[in-house]
Amino acid sequence: MPETILEISHLRKLYDDLRVFEDLSLTVHEGEVIVIVGPSGCGKSTLLRCINALEDIQGGEIRLRGEPVSKENRNLQSIRQKIGMVFQNYELFPHMTVLDNIMLAPVKAQGRKKEEVREEALDLLKRVGLESKADSYPRQLSGGQKQRTAIVRALCMHPEILLFDEVTAALDPEMVREVLEVILDLANQGKTMLVVTHEMQFARAIADRVIFLDEGRICEEGTPDGFFDEPKTERARKFLNTFTFERKGAKN
Amino acid sequence: MDQEFIAEYIPLYREAAVLTVKIGFAGIAAAILLGLICEITDYFRIPVLKRVVAVYIELSRNTPLLIQLFFIYYGLPKLGIHTNAEVCGVAGLAFLGGSYMAEAFRSGVEAIDAIQEESAYSLGLSRFQTIRYVLLPQALTISAPALIANVIFLLKETSVFSAISLMDLMFTAKDLIGLYYSTTESLVLLVVFYLLILLPVSILGSVMERRLRYAGFGV
Ligand SMILES: Nc1ncnc2c1ncn2[C@@H]1O[C@H](COP(=O)(O)OP(=O)(O)O)[C@@H](O)[C@H]1O
Ligand SMILES: [Mg+2]
């Protein structure tokens, strides 16, 4: 059994009166790629934000390699350095070049040497086809390029786990692929990842395990083939049906 | 117009202009510092200080500089604090300008999406590093036009310094008019010297504003 990286147990999360999670548990093992799907508003973003302690939680526990992730933990900063997060709208720093965006945290937060980080950053940029954009500002990039930069920025921290929150949802269709291929490549390298996505083909290709989240519960989980071909619950069937189209009348 | 008169009194105006600039920029620097402190207090929601800042901002914005200067100039000695008119001028300008600068900083900070901060935290940056490297540079870029407008506004406000017998430009002009009835010449010199101070600041300001805009924005 591979080592446990992330353990969420009995997570309870409320926004004022709104109950998002009552009792959610999930274990992520090293090298595992978990895809989280579910209808809008079911709590996918909230879950990822809790894992990064960007949200307060009202009960339960989240541990990264045994260490509690919470705002009370004095080590929160160093724990967050081990959790890479990629946001739907990139959230690059607009006043910095691509290279500075990537180098900021490794140099300032991890205290690594500038030269070493620069070299790695340039190497990573090259791997995602952005070596020529190192000195560009985010506003000079396309959406797909921005998102690839954001992924490199997360990678350069050498995180133990990567969180992706609908990272292609804001992209024009022709740019979706270039970003998904980067993520697929990371999966092939054995990175541990939690991926929230609405790209079902991609989910199927990349997932070791699919989790269907609905009304704040893990409604169903299984292998990608199992989940997509033979969903066990009615809710999952309904959800998956929203991605397929069928014409009732005959085609000429 | 008496050109000889003008030539004779240019040095006097120059001296007064130097005083105006000195007090003006010292006061503006102090105002920026005060504004920054106010905004930091507000941003971190520091309990008691936050209230003090709120009261200060209302007082500062809703009373004329002349009255603020009188309070400082005549009031401080009553509290046992003895200073000179120059320090009072700087203090008065700082008191007036601090609130305007604070508002300018605040508009910059508030214009940044919360998720930018979260993005920095998620990379493991500390709160200080997030402010220093992510929030402050963006806030300053957004605040720049308001900050520059405040600098010009405060420089113009220096014209009431003569009320606490600082020998600034206004004082000099009034003095010469009183002594020689040289209204036209004195006023022309007054306007010219104020323009000499303000135009460069104004031009520099718009250049800076433009450069900042191109350096920093559009996500
Ligand atoms: N900051 C917030 N304050 C209050 N309610 C929120 C907040 N963020 C999300 N919610 C609510 O929590 C629920 C889960 O949201 P979210 O995690 O964004 O869903 P998803 O990412 O699956 O679409 C939704 O009902 C949403 O309206
Ligand atoms: Mg979401």
Coordinates of C-alpha atoms and ligand atoms in Angstrom, one line a residue:
Chain A
M1 CA 0.0 0.0 0.0
P2 CA 1.5 3.4 -1.0
E3 CA 1.9 6.0 1.7
T4 CA -0.9 8.2 2.7
I5 CA -0.3 11.8 1.8
L6 CA -3.5 13.5 2.6
E7 CA -6.1 12.5 5.1
I8 CA -9.4 14.3 5.5
S9 CA -11.5 12.9 8.3
H10 CA -15.0 13.9 9.3
L11 CA -14.7 17.3 7.7
R12 CA -17.5 19.7 8.7
K13 CA -17.7 23.0 6.9
L14 CA -20.4 25.7 7.2
Y15 CA -20.8 29.1 5.6
D16 CA -22.9 30.8 8.2
D17 CA -26.1 28.8 7.9
L18 CA -25.2 27.0 4.8
R19 CA -23.9 23.5 5.5
V20 CA -21.4 22.5 2.8
F21 CA -19.9 19.4 4.4
E22 CA -21.3 17.5 7.4
D23 CA -19.0 14.6 7.7
L24 CA -16.6 14.1 4.7
S25 CA -13.7 11.8 4.8
L26 CA -11.1 11.1 2.1
T27 CA -7.7 9.6 1.9
V28 CA -5.2 10.4 -0.8
H29 CA -2.2 8.1 -1.4
E30 CA 1.1 8.9 -2.9
G31 CA 1.1 9.1 -6.7
E32 CA -2.7 8.9 -6.8
V33 CA -4.7 11.0 -9.2
I34 CA -8.2 11.7 -7.9
V35 CA -10.7 13.4 -10.0
I36 CA -13.6 15.1 -8.3
V37 CA -16.8 15.7 -10.3
G38 CA -20.2 17.0 -9.2
P39 CA -22.8 19.6 -9.9
S40 CA -22.1 23.2 -9.5
G41 CA -22.3 24.3 -5.9
C42 CA -21.8 20.9 -4.4
G43 CA -18.6 22.0 -2.6
K44 CA -15.7 21.1 -4.9
S45 CA -14.0 24.4 -4.6
T46 CA -14.7 24.6 -0.9
L47 CA -13.1 21.2 -0.4
L48 CA -9.9 22.3 -2.2
R49 CA -9.8 25.5 -0.3
C50 CA -10.2 23.7 3.0
I51 CA -7.2 21.5 2.1
N52 CA -5.1 24.6 1.8
A53 CA -6.6 26.2 4.9
L54 CA -7.9 29.1 2.9
E55 CA -11.2 28.3 4.7
D56 CA -11.9 27.8 8.4
I57 CA -13.5 24.5 9.1
Q58 CA -16.0 23.8 11.8
G59 CA -15.1 20.2 12.6
G60 CA -13.0 17.2 11.6
E61 CA -9.4 17.2 10.6
I62 CA -7.2 17.5 7.6
R63 CA -3.7 16.1 7.7
L64 CA -0.8 16.3 5.2
R65 CA 1.6 13.5 6.0
G66 CA 0.2 13.4 9.5
E67 CA 0.6 17.1 10.1
P68 CA -2.6 19.0 10.8
V69 CA -3.5 21.6 8.2
S70 CA -5.2 24.5 10.0
K71 CA -4.9 28.1 10.6
E72 CA -3.9 27.3 14.2
N73 CA -0.8 25.3 13.1
R74 CA 2.3 27.5 13.4
N75 CA 3.7 25.6 10.5
L76 CA 0.9 26.5 8.2
Q77 CA 3.2 28.3 5.8
S78 CA 5.5 25.4 5.3
I79 CA 2.6 23.0 4.9
R80 CA 1.1 25.3 2.3
Q81 CA 4.4 25.2 0.5
K82 CA 3.8 21.4 0.1
I83 CA 0.4 21.9 -1.4
G84 CA 0.3 23.4 -4.9
M85 CA -2.9 25.0 -5.9
V86 CA -4.0 26.1 -9.4
F87 CA -7.0 28.3 -9.6
Q88 CA -9.7 28.7 -12.2
N89 CA -8.7 32.2 -13.1
Y90 CA -4.9 31.7 -12.9
E91 CA -4.4 34.3 -10.1
L92 CA -0.9 35.2 -11.5
F93 CA 0.5 38.4 -10.0
P94 CA -0.1 41.0 -12.7
H95 CA 2.8 43.3 -11.7
M96 CA 5.4 40.6 -12.1
T97 CA 6.8 38.8 -15.2
V98 CA 6.2 35.1 -15.7
L99 CA 9.6 34.3 -14.3
D100 CA 9.2 36.5 -11.3
N101 CA 5.8 35.0 -10.6
I102 CA 7.4 31.6 -10.6
M103 CA 10.4 32.5 -8.6
L104 CA 8.8 34.6 -5.9
A105 CA 7.7 31.9 -3.5
P106 CA 10.7 29.5 -3.9
V107 CA 13.1 32.4 -3.2
K108 CA 11.2 34.3 -0.6
A109 CA 9.2 31.6 1.2
Q110 CA 11.5 28.6 0.8
G111 CA 14.7 30.6 0.9
R112 CA 16.2 28.8 -2.1
K113 CA 19.0 30.3 -4.1
K114 CA 18.0 32.6 -6.9
E115 CA 20.2 31.1 -9.6
E116 CA 19.1 27.6 -8.8
V117 CA 15.4 28.5 -8.9
R118 CA 15.8 30.5 -12.1
E119 CA 17.3 27.5 -13.8
E120 CA 14.6 25.2 -12.7
A121 CA 11.9 27.8 -13.6
L122 CA 13.3 28.2 -17.1
D123 CA 13.5 24.4 -17.5
L124 CA 9.9 23.9 -16.4
L125 CA 8.8 26.7 -18.7
K126 CA 10.5 25.0 -21.5
R127 CA 8.8 21.8 -20.8
V128 CA 5.4 23.5 -21.1
G129 CA 6.5 25.4 -24.2
L130 CA 6.7 28.8 -22.6
E131 CA 10.5 29.4 -22.6
S132 CA 10.0 32.5 -24.8
K133 CA 7.5 34.0 -22.4
A134 CA 9.8 34.2 -19.3
D135 CA 10.0 38.0 -19.4
S136 CA 6.4 38.6 -20.5
Y137 CA 3.8 40.0 -18.1
P138 CA 0.6 38.0 -17.5
R139 CA -1.5 40.5 -19.5
Q140 CA 0.6 39.6 -22.6
L141 CA -0.3 36.0 -22.4
S142 CA -3.3 34.0 -23.7
G143 CA -5.5 32.2 -21.1
G144 CA -3.9 28.9 -21.8
Q145 CA -0.4 30.4 -21.4
K146 CA -1.4 32.0 -18.2
Q147 CA -2.7 28.7 -16.8
R148 CA 0.4 26.8 -17.9
T149 CA 2.4 29.5 -16.1
A150 CA 0.3 29.1 -13.0
I151 CA 0.9 25.3 -13.1
V152 CA 4.7 25.9 -13.4
R153 CA 4.5 28.3 -10.5
A154 CA 3.0 25.6 -8.3
L155 CA 5.4 22.9 -9.6
C156 CA 8.5 25.0 -8.8
M157 CA 7.7 24.7 -5.1
H158 CA 8.1 20.9 -5.3
P159 CA 4.7 20.3 -3.7
E160 CA 3.7 16.9 -2.4
I161 CA 0.2 17.3 -3.8
L162 CA -1.3 19.4 -6.5
L163 CA -4.9 20.8 -6.4
F164 CA -6.5 21.8 -9.6
D165 CA -9.8 23.7 -9.4
E166 CA -11.6 23.7 -12.8
V167 CA -8.4 25.1 -14.4
T168 CA -9.8 25.0 -17.9
A169 CA -13.2 26.4 -17.1
A170 CA -12.2 30.0 -18.0
L171 CA -10.4 29.0 -21.2
D172 CA -11.5 29.2 -24.9
P173 CA -12.0 25.7 -26.2
E174 CA -8.9 25.6 -28.4
M175 CA -6.7 26.3 -25.3
V176 CA -8.2 23.6 -23.1
R177 CA -6.1 20.9 -24.6
E178 CA -2.7 22.5 -24.1
V179 CA -3.4 22.8 -20.4
L180 CA -4.9 19.4 -20.0
E181 CA -1.9 17.8 -21.7
V182 CA 0.4 19.5 -19.1
I183 CA -1.7 18.0 -16.3
L184 CA -1.7 14.6 -18.0
D185 CA 2.0 14.7 -18.3
L186 CA 2.3 15.4 -14.5
A187 CA 0.1 12.3 -13.9
N188 CA 2.5 10.3 -16.0
Q189 CA 5.3 11.5 -13.8
G190 CA 3.5 10.1 -10.8
K191 CA 2.5 13.3 -9.1
T192 CA -0.2 13.2 -6.5
M193 CA -3.1 15.3 -7.6
L194 CA -6.7 16.2 -6.8
V195 CA -8.4 17.5 -9.9
V196 CA -11.7 19.1 -10.1
T197 CA -12.9 19.3 -13.7
H198 CA -15.9 19.2 -16.0
E199 CA -13.9 17.7 -18.8
M200 CA -15.3 14.2 -18.6
Q201 CA -13.0 12.7 -21.3
F202 CA -10.1 14.1 -19.6
A203 CA -11.3 12.9 -16.2
R204 CA -11.6 9.4 -17.5
A205 CA -8.1 9.4 -19.0
I206 CA -6.3 10.8 -16.0
A207 CA -8.1 9.5 -13.0
D208 CA -7.0 6.6 -10.8
R209 CA -10.2 7.2 -8.8
V210 CA -13.2 9.3 -9.5
I211 CA -15.2 10.9 -6.7
F212 CA -18.7 12.1 -7.3
L213 CA -19.6 14.8 -4.8
D214 CA -23.2 15.8 -4.4
E215 CA -24.8 17.8 -1.7
G216 CA -21.6 17.9 0.3
R217 CA -21.2 14.1 0.4
I218 CA -19.1 11.6 -1.5
C219 CA -22.1 10.1 -3.2
E220 CA -20.1 7.6 -5.2
E221 CA -16.5 6.7 -5.9
G222 CA -14.8 4.2 -8.1
T223 CA -12.5 3.6 -11.0
P224 CA -13.0 5.9 -14.0
D225 CA -14.4 3.1 -16.2
G226 CA -16.7 1.9 -13.4
F227 CA -18.0 5.3 -12.7
F228 CA -18.5 6.5 -16.3
D229 CA -19.8 3.3 -17.8
E230 CA -21.8 2.0 -14.9
P231 CA -22.6 4.6 -12.3
K232 CA -24.1 3.0 -9.3
T233 CA -26.3 5.8 -8.1
E234 CA -29.2 7.5 -9.8
R235 CA -27.7 10.9 -9.0
A236 CA -24.5 10.1 -10.7
R237 CA -26.4 8.8 -13.7
K238 CA -28.4 12.0 -13.9
F239 CA -25.2 14.1 -13.6
L240 CA -23.4 12.2 -16.3
N241 CA -26.4 12.5 -18.6
T242 CA -26.0 16.3 -18.5
F243 CA -22.8 15.8 -20.5
T244 CA -24.3 13.7 -23.3
F245 CA -26.7 14.7 -26.0
E246 CA -29.2 12.5 -27.8
R247 CA -31.5 13.5 -30.6
K248 CA -35.0 12.0 -30.4
G249 CA -36.1 12.5 -33.9
A250 CA -34.6 10.6 -36.8
K251 CA -31.6 12.0 -38.7
N252 CA -32.0 12.5 -42.4
Chain B
M1 CA 4.6 96.8 -14.4
D2 CA 7.8 97.8 -12.6
Q3 CA 10.5 95.5 -13.9
E4 CA 13.1 96.9 -11.6
F5 CA 10.9 96.1 -8.6
I6 CA 10.5 92.5 -9.9
A7 CA 14.2 92.1 -10.4
E8 CA 14.8 93.4 -6.9
Y9 CA 12.5 91.1 -5.1
I10 CA 13.0 87.9 -7.0
P11 CA 15.6 86.8 -4.5
L12 CA 13.2 87.4 -1.7
Y13 CA 10.6 85.2 -3.5
R14 CA 13.2 82.6 -4.2
E15 CA 13.9 82.3 -0.5
A16 CA 10.2 82.1 0.3
A17 CA 9.7 79.5 -2.4
V18 CA 12.5 77.4 -0.8
L19 CA 10.7 77.6 2.5
T20 CA 7.4 76.7 0.9
V21 CA 9.0 73.7 -0.9
K22 CA 10.8 72.6 2.2
I23 CA 7.8 72.7 4.5
G24 CA 5.6 71.4 1.7
F25 CA 7.6 68.3 1.0
A26 CA 8.4 67.6 4.6
G27 CA 4.7 67.9 5.3
I28 CA 3.8 65.7 2.4
A29 CA 6.3 63.0 3.4
A30 CA 4.9 63.0 6.9
A31 CA 1.3 62.9 5.5
I32 CA 2.2 59.8 3.3
L33 CA 3.7 58.1 6.4
L34 CA 0.7 59.0 8.5
G35 CA -1.6 57.8 5.7
L36 CA 0.2 54.5 5.5
I37 CA 0.0 54.0 9.2
C38 CA -3.7 54.7 9.1
E39 CA -4.3 52.3 6.3
I40 CA -2.2 49.6 8.0
T41 CA -4.2 50.1 11.2
D42 CA -7.4 49.8 9.2
Y43 CA -6.2 46.8 7.2
F44 CA -5.2 44.8 10.2
R45 CA -8.3 46.0 12.1
I46 CA -6.2 46.9 15.1
P47 CA -8.8 47.2 17.9
V48 CA -8.6 50.6 19.6
L49 CA -6.3 52.3 17.1
K50 CA -8.8 51.7 14.4
R51 CA -11.3 53.9 16.2
V52 CA -8.7 56.6 16.8
V53 CA -7.9 56.6 13.1
A54 CA -11.6 56.8 12.2
V55 CA -12.0 59.9 14.4
Y56 CA -8.8 61.4 13.1
I57 CA -9.9 61.0 9.5
E58 CA -13.2 62.7 10.1
L59 CA -11.5 65.6 11.9
S60 CA -8.9 66.0 9.3
R61 CA -11.2 65.9 6.4
N62 CA -13.9 68.2 7.8
T63 CA -11.9 71.1 9.1
P64 CA -9.9 73.7 7.1
L65 CA -6.2 73.6 7.2
L66 CA -6.1 77.2 8.6
I67 CA -8.0 76.1 11.7
Q68 CA -5.8 73.0 12.1
L69 CA -2.8 75.2 11.9
F70 CA -4.1 77.6 14.6
F71 CA -4.8 74.6 16.9
I72 CA -1.3 73.4 16.4
Y73 CA 0.4 76.8 16.5
Y74 CA -1.5 78.3 19.5
G75 CA -2.6 75.0 21.1
L76 CA 0.6 73.1 21.5
P77 CA 2.3 75.7 23.7
K78 CA -0.6 75.5 26.0
L79 CA 0.1 71.8 26.4
G80 CA 3.7 72.7 27.2
I81 CA 5.0 71.8 23.7
H82 CA 7.1 74.6 22.3
T83 CA 8.1 74.4 18.7
N84 CA 8.6 76.8 15.9
A85 CA 6.3 77.9 13.1
E86 CA 8.1 75.6 10.6
V87 CA 7.4 72.5 12.6
C88 CA 3.8 73.6 13.0
G89 CA 3.5 74.0 9.3
V90 CA 4.8 70.5 8.6
A91 CA 2.6 69.1 11.4
G92 CA -0.4 70.9 10.0
L93 CA 0.1 69.7 6.5
A94 CA 0.7 66.1 7.8
F95 CA -2.5 66.3 9.8
L96 CA -4.6 67.5 6.8
G97 CA -2.8 65.2 4.3
G98 CA -2.7 62.0 6.3
S99 CA -6.4 61.4 5.9
Y100 CA -6.3 62.0 2.2
M101 CA -3.3 59.8 1.7
A102 CA -5.0 57.1 3.8
E103 CA -8.0 57.2 1.6
A104 CA -5.8 56.9 -1.5
F105 CA -4.0 53.9 -0.1
R106 CA -7.3 52.3 0.9
S107 CA -8.8 52.6 -2.5
G108 CA -5.7 50.8 -3.9
V109 CA -5.9 48.0 -1.3
E110 CA -9.6 47.5 -1.8
A111 CA -9.3 47.3 -5.5
I112 CA -7.3 44.0 -5.3
D113 CA -9.3 40.8 -5.3
A114 CA -9.1 38.7 -2.2
I115 CA -8.1 35.8 -4.3
Q116 CA -4.8 37.4 -5.1
E117 CA -4.0 37.3 -1.4
E118 CA -5.1 33.7 -1.3
S119 CA -3.0 32.8 -4.3
A120 CA 0.0 34.2 -2.4
Y121 CA -0.9 32.3 0.8
S122 CA -1.4 29.1 -1.1
L123 CA 2.2 29.4 -2.3
G124 CA 3.3 29.5 1.3
L125 CA 4.2 33.2 1.5
S126 CA 3.8 34.7 5.0
R127 CA 1.4 37.5 5.6
F128 CA 4.2 40.0 5.6
Q129 CA 5.7 38.7 2.3
T130 CA 2.2 38.7 0.8
I131 CA 1.8 42.4 1.6
R132 CA 5.3 43.3 0.7
Y133 CA 5.5 41.5 -2.7
V134 CA 2.0 41.0 -3.8
L135 CA -0.5 43.5 -2.3
L136 CA 1.5 46.7 -1.8
P137 CA 3.0 47.0 -5.3
Q138 CA -0.5 46.5 -6.8
A139 CA -2.1 48.8 -4.4
L140 CA 0.4 51.5 -5.0
T141 CA -0.1 51.3 -8.8
I142 CA -3.8 51.7 -8.3
S143 CA -3.4 54.5 -5.7
A144 CA -0.8 56.4 -7.7
P145 CA -3.1 58.9 -9.5
A146 CA -4.9 59.7 -6.2
L147 CA -1.6 60.0 -4.3
I148 CA -0.2 62.4 -7.0
A149 CA -3.4 64.5 -6.9
N150 CA -3.0 64.7 -3.1
V151 CA 0.6 65.9 -3.4
I152 CA -0.5 68.8 -5.7
F153 CA -3.5 69.6 -3.5
L154 CA -1.3 69.8 -0.4
L155 CA 1.3 71.9 -2.1
K156 CA -1.4 74.4 -3.0
E157 CA -2.7 74.3 0.6
T158 CA 0.7 75.7 1.8
S159 CA -0.6 79.1 0.8
V160 CA -2.2 79.5 4.2
F161 CA 1.1 79.1 6.1
S162 CA 1.5 82.9 6.2
A163 CA -1.3 82.8 8.9
I164 CA 1.2 81.4 11.4
S165 CA 3.8 84.0 10.3
L166 CA 5.8 81.6 8.2
M167 CA 7.7 83.7 5.6
D168 CA 6.4 81.7 2.7
L169 CA 5.4 82.9 -0.8
M170 CA 2.0 84.2 0.3
F171 CA 3.5 86.0 3.3
T172 CA 6.1 87.7 1.0
A173 CA 3.5 88.8 -1.5
K174 CA 1.2 90.2 1.2
D175 CA 4.1 91.9 2.9
L176 CA 5.3 93.6 -0.3
I177 CA 1.8 94.8 -1.2
G178 CA 1.4 96.2 2.3
L179 CA 4.7 98.0 2.2
Y180 CA 4.8 99.3 -1.4
Y181 CA 1.3 98.9 -2.8
S182 CA 3.0 97.0 -5.6
T183 CA -0.1 94.8 -6.1
T184 CA 0.5 93.7 -9.7
E185 CA 4.2 93.0 -9.5
S186 CA 3.8 91.1 -6.2
L187 CA 0.9 89.0 -7.4
V188 CA 2.6 88.2 -10.7
L189 CA 5.7 87.0 -8.8
L190 CA 3.5 85.0 -6.5
V191 CA 1.7 83.2 -9.4
V192 CA 5.0 82.6 -11.3
F193 CA 6.7 81.1 -8.3
Y194 CA 3.8 78.9 -7.4
L195 CA 3.7 77.7 -11.0
L196 CA 7.5 77.1 -10.9
I197 CA 6.9 74.8 -7.9
L198 CA 3.7 73.0 -9.1
L199 CA 4.2 72.6 -12.8
P200 CA 7.2 70.3 -12.5
V201 CA 5.5 68.2 -9.9
S202 CA 2.4 68.0 -12.0
I203 CA 4.3 66.9 -15.1
L204 CA 6.4 64.5 -13.2
G205 CA 3.2 63.1 -11.7
S206 CA 1.6 62.4 -15.0
V207 CA 4.7 60.8 -16.4
M208 CA 4.9 58.5 -13.3
E209 CA 1.3 57.7 -13.6
R210 CA 1.6 56.7 -17.2
R211 CA 4.6 54.5 -16.5
L212 CA 3.0 52.8 -13.6
R213 CA 0.0 52.1 -15.6
Y214 CA 2.0 50.4 -18.4
A215 CA 4.2 48.6 -15.9
G216 CA 1.5 46.9 -13.9
F217 CA -1.9 46.3 -15.2
G218 CA -4.5 44.1 -16.9
V219 CA -4.5 40.6 -15.5
Ligands
LIG1 N1 -17.5 32.5 0.6 C1 -18.7 31.9 0.7 N2 -19.7 32.3 1.5 C2 -20.9 31.7 1.5 N3 -21.2 30.7 0.8 C3 -20.3 30.2 -0.1 C4 -19.0 30.8 -0.2 N4 -18.3 30.1 -1.1 C5 -19.1 29.1 -1.6 N5 -20.3 29.2 -0.9 C6 -21.4 28.2 -1.2 O1 -21.0 26.9 -0.8 C7 -21.5 26.0 -1.7 C8 -20.3 25.2 -2.3 O2 -19.6 26.1 -3.2 P1 -18.4 25.7 -4.1 O3 -17.4 25.0 -3.2 O4 -17.9 26.9 -4.7 O5 -19.1 24.7 -5.1 P2 -18.5 24.1 -6.5 O6 -17.0 24.5 -6.6 O7 -18.7 22.7 -6.4 O8 -19.3 24.7 -7.6 C9 -22.4 26.7 -2.7 O9 -23.7 26.6 -2.3 C10 -21.9 28.1 -2.6 O10 -22.9 29.0 -2.9
MG2 MG -16.0 25.7 -8.0

